[in-house]
Amino acid sequence: QEQLVESGGGLVQPGGSLTLSCAASGKLFTLSTMAWYRQAPGKQRELVARISRSENTFYADSVKGRFTISRGSAQNTIYLYMNSLKPEDTAVYFCNRWTTDWVRLIYWGQGTQVTVSS
């Protein structure tokens, strides 16, 4: 059964760092390009970063150079290392598989809240 569990969020000051973790269970996730997404209050969910099975990566312009996505050794865990955090990074962060039609994905985990504030 598919399951996604995100963790590692919290309150951090501007310029600080956080590391998010995602544990994905289910064969579908092991075989897929995985991604981190975020949704800020009143805004649509957006793609933050993705990583393929061969570890090719893509980053949204807003986080490029500050965030790093990686896969764990077990391939069913992904991480998001976030540095130089800004207030505009405040959002609920979700992991999920990535497809060109990801907005239509039905199953999502509970997400983890990241708040950047002084």
mmCIF file of N, CA, C and O in Angstrom, residues 10-92:
data_model
loop_
_atom_site.group_PDB
_atom_site.id
_atom_site.type_symbol
_atom_site.label_atom_id
_atom_site.label_comp_id
_atom_site.label_asym_id
_atom_site.label_seq_id
_atom_site.Cartn_x
_atom_site.Cartn_y
_atom_site.Cartn_z
ATOM 1 N N GLY A 10 9.610 22.833 10.742
ATOM 2 C CA GLY A 10 9.673 23.560 11.998
ATOM 3 C C GLY A 10 9.747 25.049 11.765
ATOM 4 O O GLY A 10 9.554 25.534 10.649
ATOM 5 N N LEU A 11 10.039 25.765 12.839
ATOM 6 C CA LEU A 11 10.189 27.216 12.793
ATOM 7 C C LEU A 11 11.673 27.548 12.741
ATOM 8 O O LEU A 11 12.452 27.044 13.567
ATOM 9 N N VAL A 12 12.054 28.373 11.795
ATOM 10 C CA VAL A 12 13.453 28.737 11.634
ATOM 11 C C VAL A 12 13.546 30.214 11.265
ATOM 12 O O VAL A 12 12.632 30.765 10.630
ATOM 13 N N GLN A 13 14.619 30.848 11.683
ATOM 14 C CA GLN A 13 14.810 32.255 11.357
ATOM 15 C C GLN A 13 15.288 32.412 9.922
ATOM 16 O O GLN A 13 15.904 31.492 9.357
ATOM 17 N N PRO A 14 15.031 33.551 9.317
ATOM 18 C CA PRO A 14 15.563 33.801 7.964
ATOM 19 C C PRO A 14 17.072 33.587 7.927
ATOM 20 O O PRO A 14 17.786 33.982 8.844
ATOM 21 N N GLY A 15 17.513 32.923 6.870
ATOM 22 C CA GLY A 15 18.926 32.588 6.739
ATOM 23 C C GLY A 15 19.293 31.247 7.331
ATOM 24 O O GLY A 15 20.414 30.758 7.130
ATOM 25 N N GLY A 16 18.367 30.635 8.030
ATOM 26 C CA GLY A 16 18.615 29.358 8.670
ATOM 27 C C GLY A 16 18.471 28.182 7.719
ATOM 28 O O GLY A 16 18.229 28.351 6.514
ATOM 29 N N SER A 17 18.594 26.981 8.286
ATOM 30 C CA SER A 17 18.558 25.751 7.495
ATOM 31 C C SER A 17 17.630 24.729 8.137
ATOM 32 O O SER A 17 17.431 24.728 9.361
ATOM 33 N N LEU A 18 17.091 23.880 7.305
ATOM 34 C CA LEU A 18 16.283 22.740 7.744
ATOM 35 C C LEU A 18 16.509 21.598 6.778
ATOM 36 O O LEU A 18 16.804 21.829 5.600
ATOM 37 N N THR A 19 16.324 20.379 7.276
ATOM 38 C CA THR A 19 16.372 19.199 6.422
ATOM 39 C C THR A 19 15.059 18.454 6.556
ATOM 40 O O THR A 19 14.665 18.082 7.656
ATOM 41 N N LEU A 20 14.393 18.265 5.440
ATOM 42 C CA LEU A 20 13.147 17.512 5.411
ATOM 43 C C LEU A 20 13.424 16.081 4.956
ATOM 44 O O LEU A 20 14.284 15.847 4.107
ATOM 45 N N SER A 21 12.657 15.145 5.506
ATOM 46 C CA SER A 21 12.769 13.748 5.129
ATOM 47 C C SER A 21 11.418 13.234 4.666
ATOM 48 O O SER A 21 10.376 13.672 5.151
ATOM 49 N N CYS A 22 11.465 12.287 3.748
ATOM 50 C CA CYS A 22 10.246 11.667 3.239
ATOM 51 C C CYS A 22 10.475 10.174 3.174
ATOM 52 O O CYS A 22 11.418 9.716 2.513
ATOM 53 N N ALA A 23 9.604 9.420 3.844
ATOM 54 C CA ALA A 23 9.642 7.969 3.769
ATOM 55 C C ALA A 23 8.474 7.522 2.900
ATOM 56 O O ALA A 23 7.323 7.801 3.224
ATOM 57 N N ALA A 24 8.804 6.872 1.808
ATOM 58 C CA ALA A 24 7.787 6.432 0.866
ATOM 59 C C ALA A 24 7.744 4.916 0.842
ATOM 60 O O ALA A 24 8.767 4.264 0.655
ATOM 61 N N SER A 25 6.589 4.356 1.050
ATOM 62 C CA SER A 25 6.435 2.902 0.982
ATOM 63 C C SER A 25 5.514 2.562 -0.172
ATOM 64 O O SER A 25 4.542 3.264 -0.424
ATOM 65 N N GLY A 26 5.846 1.496 -0.855
ATOM 66 C CA GLY A 26 5.081 1.115 -2.025
ATOM 67 C C GLY A 26 5.982 1.091 -3.238
ATOM 68 O O GLY A 26 6.800 1.985 -3.433
ATOM 69 N N LYS A 27 5.812 0.072 -4.047
ATOM 70 C CA LYS A 27 6.697 -0.122 -5.188
ATOM 71 C C LYS A 27 6.639 1.045 -6.164
ATOM 72 O O LYS A 27 7.629 1.396 -6.784
ATOM 73 N N LEU A 28 5.477 1.672 -6.255
ATOM 74 C CA LEU A 28 5.309 2.763 -7.210
ATOM 75 C C LEU A 28 6.318 3.871 -6.952
ATOM 76 O O LEU A 28 6.884 4.445 -7.871
ATOM 77 N N PHE A 29 6.572 4.169 -5.680
ATOM 78 C CA PHE A 29 7.483 5.255 -5.363
ATOM 79 C C PHE A 29 8.922 4.855 -5.635
ATOM 80 O O PHE A 29 9.735 5.679 -6.053
ATOM 81 N N THR A 30 9.253 3.602 -5.388
ATOM 82 C CA THR A 30 10.620 3.154 -5.612
ATOM 83 C C THR A 30 10.996 3.276 -7.090
ATOM 84 O O THR A 30 12.144 3.556 -7.428
ATOM 85 N N LEU A 31 10.043 3.112 -7.965
ATOM 86 C CA LEU A 31 10.305 3.109 -9.394
ATOM 87 C C LEU A 31 10.173 4.491 -10.038
ATOM 88 O O LEU A 31 10.407 4.637 -11.213
ATOM 89 N N SER A 32 9.780 5.470 -9.247
ATOM 90 C CA SER A 32 9.397 6.758 -9.822
ATOM 91 C C SER A 32 10.420 7.843 -9.581
ATOM 92 O O SER A 32 11.200 7.793 -8.632
ATOM 93 N N THR A 33 10.370 8.848 -10.448
ATOM 94 C CA THR A 33 10.976 10.133 -10.105
ATOM 95 C C THR A 33 10.199 10.678 -8.921
ATOM 96 O O THR A 33 8.972 10.652 -8.909
ATOM 97 N N MET A 34 10.926 11.140 -7.914
ATOM 98 C CA MET A 34 10.295 11.666 -6.717
ATOM 99 C C MET A 34 10.524 13.169 -6.634
ATOM 100 O O MET A 34 11.461 13.705 -7.228
ATOM 101 N N ALA A 35 9.670 13.828 -5.880
ATOM 102 C CA ALA A 35 9.736 15.286 -5.834
ATOM 103 C C ALA A 35 9.269 15.823 -4.499
ATOM 104 O O ALA A 35 8.551 15.152 -3.756
ATOM 105 N N TRP A 36 9.685 17.031 -4.237
ATOM 106 C CA TRP A 36 9.144 17.821 -3.140
ATOM 107 C C TRP A 36 8.287 18.928 -3.729
ATOM 108 O O TRP A 36 8.669 19.557 -4.726
ATOM 109 N N TYR A 37 7.173 19.162 -3.085
ATOM 110 C CA TYR A 37 6.251 20.218 -3.459
ATOM 111 C C TYR A 37 5.975 21.053 -2.211
ATOM 112 O O TYR A 37 6.246 20.626 -1.106
ATOM 113 N N ARG A 38 5.395 22.233 -2.415
ATOM 114 C CA ARG A 38 4.997 23.030 -1.264
ATOM 115 C C ARG A 38 3.742 23.823 -1.591
ATOM 116 O O ARG A 38 3.456 24.115 -2.750
ATOM 117 N N GLN A 39 3.019 24.129 -0.529
ATOM 118 C CA GLN A 39 1.812 24.925 -0.690
ATOM 119 C C GLN A 39 1.754 25.951 0.426
ATOM 120 O O GLN A 39 1.673 25.598 1.617
ATOM 121 N N ALA A 40 1.810 27.195 0.039
ATOM 122 C CA ALA A 40 1.704 28.300 0.984
ATOM 123 C C ALA A 40 0.237 28.682 1.148
ATOM 124 O O ALA A 40 -0.579 28.410 0.259
ATOM 125 N N PRO A 41 -0.121 29.311 2.257
ATOM 126 C CA PRO A 41 -1.529 29.688 2.476
ATOM 127 C C PRO A 41 -2.055 30.540 1.325
ATOM 128 O O PRO A 41 -1.426 31.520 0.924
ATOM 129 N N GLY A 42 -3.202 30.135 0.813
ATOM 130 C CA GLY A 42 -3.838 30.899 -0.251
ATOM 131 C C GLY A 42 -3.224 30.741 -1.620
ATOM 132 O O GLY A 42 -3.639 31.430 -2.562
ATOM 133 N N LYS A 43 -2.249 29.846 -1.738
ATOM 134 C CA LYS A 43 -1.580 29.653 -3.021
ATOM 135 C C LYS A 43 -1.716 28.205 -3.483
ATOM 136 O O LYS A 43 -1.999 27.314 -2.697
ATOM 137 N N GLN A 44 -1.482 28.001 -4.771
ATOM 138 C CA GLN A 44 -1.533 26.650 -5.308
ATOM 139 C C GLN A 44 -0.266 25.886 -4.948
ATOM 140 O O GLN A 44 0.794 26.475 -4.717
ATOM 141 N N ARG A 45 -0.391 24.583 -4.901
ATOM 142 C CA ARG A 45 0.765 23.737 -4.664
ATOM 143 C C ARG A 45 1.727 23.880 -5.840
ATOM 144 O O ARG A 45 1.311 23.944 -6.986
ATOM 145 N N GLU A 46 3.028 23.932 -5.528
ATOM 146 C CA GLU A 46 4.015 24.092 -6.574
ATOM 147 C C GLU A 46 5.152 23.097 -6.408
ATOM 148 O O GLU A 46 5.431 22.635 -5.302
ATOM 149 N N LEU A 47 5.786 22.783 -7.530
ATOM 150 C CA LEU A 47 6.941 21.896 -7.522
ATOM 151 C C LEU A 47 8.155 22.655 -7.011
ATOM 152 O O LEU A 47 8.440 23.757 -7.469
ATOM 153 N N VAL A 48 8.875 22.042 -6.077
ATOM 154 C CA VAL A 48 10.082 22.649 -5.536
ATOM 155 C C VAL A 48 11.319 22.028 -6.179
ATOM 156 O O VAL A 48 12.208 22.731 -6.657
ATOM 157 N N ALA A 49 11.370 20.693 -6.190
ATOM 158 C CA ALA A 49 12.528 19.991 -6.740
ATOM 159 C C ALA A 49 12.134 18.558 -7.044
ATOM 160 O O ALA A 49 11.215 18.030 -6.417
ATOM 161 N N ARG A 50 12.813 17.942 -7.988
ATOM 162 C CA ARG A 50 12.565 16.539 -8.274
ATOM 163 C C ARG A 50 13.881 15.823 -8.534
ATOM 164 O O ARG A 50 14.888 16.458 -8.887
ATOM 165 N N ILE A 51 13.854 14.499 -8.357
ATOM 166 C CA ILE A 51 15.045 13.681 -8.562
ATOM 167 C C ILE A 51 14.634 12.371 -9.213
ATOM 168 O O ILE A 51 13.712 11.704 -8.747
ATOM 169 N N SER A 52 15.305 12.016 -10.283
ATOM 170 C CA SER A 52 14.981 10.795 -10.998
ATOM 171 C C SER A 52 15.660 9.597 -10.342
ATOM 172 O O SER A 52 16.478 9.740 -9.431
ATOM 173 N N ARG A 53 15.352 8.419 -10.844
ATOM 174 C CA ARG A 53 15.998 7.223 -10.312
ATOM 175 C C ARG A 53 17.501 7.255 -10.563
ATOM 176 O O ARG A 53 18.271 6.703 -9.786
ATOM 177 N N SER A 54 17.912 7.892 -11.654
ATOM 178 C CA SER A 54 19.343 8.027 -11.952
ATOM 179 C C SER A 54 19.944 9.267 -11.317
ATOM 180 O O SER A 54 21.069 9.642 -11.623
ATOM 181 N N GLU A 55 19.145 9.919 -10.469
ATOM 182 C CA GLU A 55 19.561 11.062 -9.663
ATOM 183 C C GLU A 55 19.820 12.325 -10.463
ATOM 184 O O GLU A 55 20.573 13.206 -10.021
ATOM 185 N N ASN A 56 19.174 12.434 -11.603
ATOM 186 C CA ASN A 56 19.119 13.733 -12.264
ATOM 187 C C ASN A 56 18.154 14.609 -11.487
ATOM 188 O O ASN A 56 17.095 14.146 -11.045
ATOM 189 N N THR A 57 18.516 15.859 -11.313
ATOM 190 C CA THR A 57 17.706 16.749 -10.484
ATOM 191 C C THR A 57 17.213 17.967 -11.249
ATOM 192 O O THR A 57 17.787 18.359 -12.267
ATOM 193 N N PHE A 58 16.141 18.531 -10.730
ATOM 194 C CA PHE A 58 15.562 19.771 -11.255
ATOM 195 C C PHE A 58 15.123 20.592 -10.060
ATOM 196 O O PHE A 58 14.606 20.051 -9.076
ATOM 197 N N TYR A 59 15.320 21.910 -10.155
ATOM 198 C CA TYR A 59 14.904 22.814 -9.081
ATOM 199 C C TYR A 59 14.105 23.973 -9.642
ATOM 200 O O TYR A 59 14.401 24.493 -10.723
ATOM 201 N N ALA A 60 13.107 24.383 -8.894
ATOM 202 C CA ALA A 60 12.404 25.611 -9.232
ATOM 203 C C ALA A 60 13.374 26.780 -9.102
ATOM 204 O O ALA A 60 14.273 26.761 -8.251
ATOM 205 N N ASP A 61 13.199 27.783 -9.933
ATOM 206 C CA ASP A 61 14.096 28.939 -9.905
ATOM 207 C C ASP A 61 14.152 29.580 -8.520
ATOM 208 O O ASP A 61 15.200 30.079 -8.096
ATOM 209 N N SER A 62 13.053 29.549 -7.817
ATOM 210 C CA SER A 62 12.972 30.221 -6.520
ATOM 211 C C SER A 62 13.847 29.571 -5.448
ATOM 212 O O SER A 62 14.141 30.213 -4.431
ATOM 213 N N VAL A 63 14.262 28.311 -5.655
ATOM 214 C CA VAL A 63 15.057 27.625 -4.640
ATOM 215 C C VAL A 63 16.422 27.207 -5.157
ATOM 216 O O VAL A 63 17.244 26.691 -4.385
ATOM 217 N N LYS A 64 16.684 27.418 -6.431
ATOM 218 C CA LYS A 64 17.934 26.978 -7.034
ATOM 219 C C LYS A 64 19.116 27.621 -6.317
ATOM 220 O O LYS A 64 19.124 28.815 -6.048
ATOM 221 N N GLY A 65 20.092 26.783 -5.970
ATOM 222 C CA GLY A 65 21.269 27.270 -5.266
ATOM 223 C C GLY A 65 21.117 27.274 -3.759
ATOM 224 O O GLY A 65 22.102 27.468 -3.035
ATOM 225 N N ARG A 66 19.906 27.088 -3.268
ATOM 226 C CA ARG A 66 19.661 27.099 -1.813
ATOM 227 C C ARG A 66 19.193 25.735 -1.299
ATOM 228 O O ARG A 66 19.490 25.364 -0.177
ATOM 229 N N PHE A 67 18.445 25.018 -2.118
ATOM 230 C CA PHE A 67 17.893 23.724 -1.721
ATOM 231 C C PHE A 67 18.607 22.613 -2.493
ATOM 232 O O PHE A 67 19.008 22.783 -3.649
ATOM 233 N N THR A 68 18.705 21.449 -1.844
ATOM 234 C CA THR A 68 19.276 20.270 -2.493
ATOM 235 C C THR A 68 18.390 19.067 -2.204
ATOM 236 O O THR A 68 18.067 18.801 -1.037
ATOM 237 N N ILE A 69 18.018 18.346 -3.254
ATOM 238 C CA ILE A 69 17.220 17.137 -3.108
ATOM 239 C C ILE A 69 18.132 15.938 -3.285
ATOM 240 O O ILE A 69 19.047 15.955 -4.116
ATOM 241 N N SER A 70 17.889 14.898 -2.502
ATOM 242 C CA SER A 70 18.693 13.690 -2.652
ATOM 243 C C SER A 70 17.858 12.475 -2.282
ATOM 244 O O SER A 70 16.829 12.584 -1.617
ATOM 245 N N ARG A 71 18.336 11.323 -2.732
ATOM 246 C CA ARG A 71 17.704 10.054 -2.376
ATOM 247 C C ARG A 71 18.527 9.358 -1.293
ATOM 248 O O ARG A 71 19.751 9.441 -1.301
ATOM 249 N N GLY A 72 17.843 8.673 -0.395
ATOM 250 C CA GLY A 72 18.541 7.855 0.568
ATOM 251 C C GLY A 72 19.044 6.587 -0.084
ATOM 252 O O GLY A 72 18.647 6.246 -1.195
ATOM 253 N N SER A 73 19.892 5.866 0.605
ATOM 254 C CA SER A 73 20.487 4.657 0.053
ATOM 255 C C SER A 73 19.451 3.581 -0.226
ATOM 256 O O SER A 73 19.628 2.748 -1.108
ATOM 257 N N ALA A 74 18.366 3.602 0.470
ATOM 258 C CA ALA A 74 17.323 2.596 0.300
ATOM 259 C C ALA A 74 16.371 2.917 -0.833
ATOM 260 O O ALA A 74 15.460 2.153 -1.108
ATOM 261 N N GLN A 75 16.546 4.088 -1.482
ATOM 262 C CA GLN A 75 15.729 4.505 -2.630
ATOM 263 C C GLN A 75 14.288 4.816 -2.282
ATOM 264 O O GLN A 75 13.554 5.287 -3.127
ATOM 265 N N ASN A 76 13.865 4.508 -1.067
ATOM 266 C CA ASN A 76 12.492 4.854 -0.706
ATOM 267 C C ASN A 76 12.446 6.033 0.266
ATOM 268 O O ASN A 76 11.423 6.274 0.889
ATOM 269 N N THR A 77 13.569 6.710 0.398
ATOM 270 C CA THR A 77 13.636 7.898 1.242
ATOM 271 C C THR A 77 14.244 9.033 0.435
ATOM 272 O O THR A 77 15.224 8.832 -0.278
ATOM 273 N N ILE A 78 13.637 10.176 0.509
ATOM 274 C CA ILE A 78 14.223 11.352 -0.127
ATOM 275 C C ILE A 78 14.353 12.465 0.896
ATOM 276 O O ILE A 78 13.626 12.493 1.896
ATOM 277 N N TYR A 79 15.274 13.343 0.642
ATOM 278 C CA TYR A 79 15.561 14.445 1.547
ATOM 279 C C TYR A 79 15.516 15.761 0.802
ATOM 280 O O TYR A 79 15.724 15.816 -0.407
ATOM 281 N N LEU A 80 15.265 16.811 1.548
ATOM 282 C CA LEU A 80 15.373 18.157 1.000
ATOM 283 C C LEU A 80 16.180 18.988 1.988
ATOM 284 O O LEU A 80 15.718 19.260 3.106
ATOM 285 N N TYR A 81 17.386 19.338 1.583
ATOM 286 C CA TYR A 81 18.253 20.180 2.409
ATOM 287 C C TYR A 81 17.993 21.621 2.011
ATOM 288 O O TYR A 81 18.190 21.996 0.855
ATOM 289 N N MET A 82 17.550 22.389 2.974
ATOM 290 C CA MET A 82 17.153 23.771 2.694
ATOM 291 C C MET A 82 18.071 24.724 3.450
ATOM 292 O O MET A 82 18.143 24.671 4.687
ATOM 293 N N ASN A 83 18.751 25.579 2.714
ATOM 294 C CA ASN A 83 19.659 26.564 3.294
ATOM 295 C C ASN A 83 19.205 27.968 2.910
ATOM 296 O O ASN A 83 18.416 28.153 1.979
ATOM 297 N N SER A 84 19.727 28.947 3.619
ATOM 298 C CA SER A 84 19.420 30.357 3.336
ATOM 299 C C SER A 84 17.917 30.575 3.201
ATOM 300 O O SER A 84 17.448 31.214 2.250
ATOM 301 N N LEU A 85 17.187 30.057 4.147
ATOM 302 C CA LEU A 85 15.727 30.117 4.079
ATOM 303 C C LEU A 85 15.218 31.545 4.156
ATOM 304 O O LEU A 85 15.785 32.396 4.862
ATOM 305 N N LYS A 86 14.137 31.779 3.426
ATOM 306 C CA LYS A 86 13.512 33.095 3.350
ATOM 307 C C LYS A 86 12.067 32.998 3.841
ATOM 308 O O LYS A 86 11.464 31.915 3.777
ATOM 309 N N PRO A 87 11.499 34.094 4.288
ATOM 310 C CA PRO A 87 10.086 34.055 4.715
ATOM 311 C C PRO A 87 9.164 33.493 3.627
ATOM 312 O O PRO A 87 8.168 32.817 3.949
ATOM 313 N N GLU A 88 9.486 33.741 2.372
ATOM 314 C CA GLU A 88 8.633 33.253 1.296
ATOM 315 C C GLU A 88 8.737 31.744 1.086
ATOM 316 O O GLU A 88 8.004 31.173 0.281
ATOM 317 N N ASP A 89 9.635 31.090 1.812
ATOM 318 C CA ASP A 89 9.691 29.630 1.781
ATOM 319 C C ASP A 89 8.680 29.001 2.734
ATOM 320 O O ASP A 89 8.523 27.779 2.767
ATOM 321 N N THR A 90 8.029 29.819 3.524
ATOM 322 C CA THR A 90 7.030 29.308 4.459
ATOM 323 C C THR A 90 5.897 28.618 3.714
ATOM 324 O O THR A 90 5.275 29.201 2.814
ATOM 325 N N ALA A 91 5.650 27.365 4.058
ATOM 326 C CA ALA A 91 4.641 26.553 3.369
ATOM 327 C C ALA A 91 4.574 25.185 4.032
ATOM 328 O O ALA A 91 5.421 24.845 4.865
ATOM 329 N N VAL A 92 3.576 24.427 3.644
ATOM 330 C CA VAL A 92 3.547 23.002 3.967
ATOM 331 C C VAL A 92 4.252 22.287 2.821
ATOM 332 O O VAL A 92 3.922 22.501 1.653
#
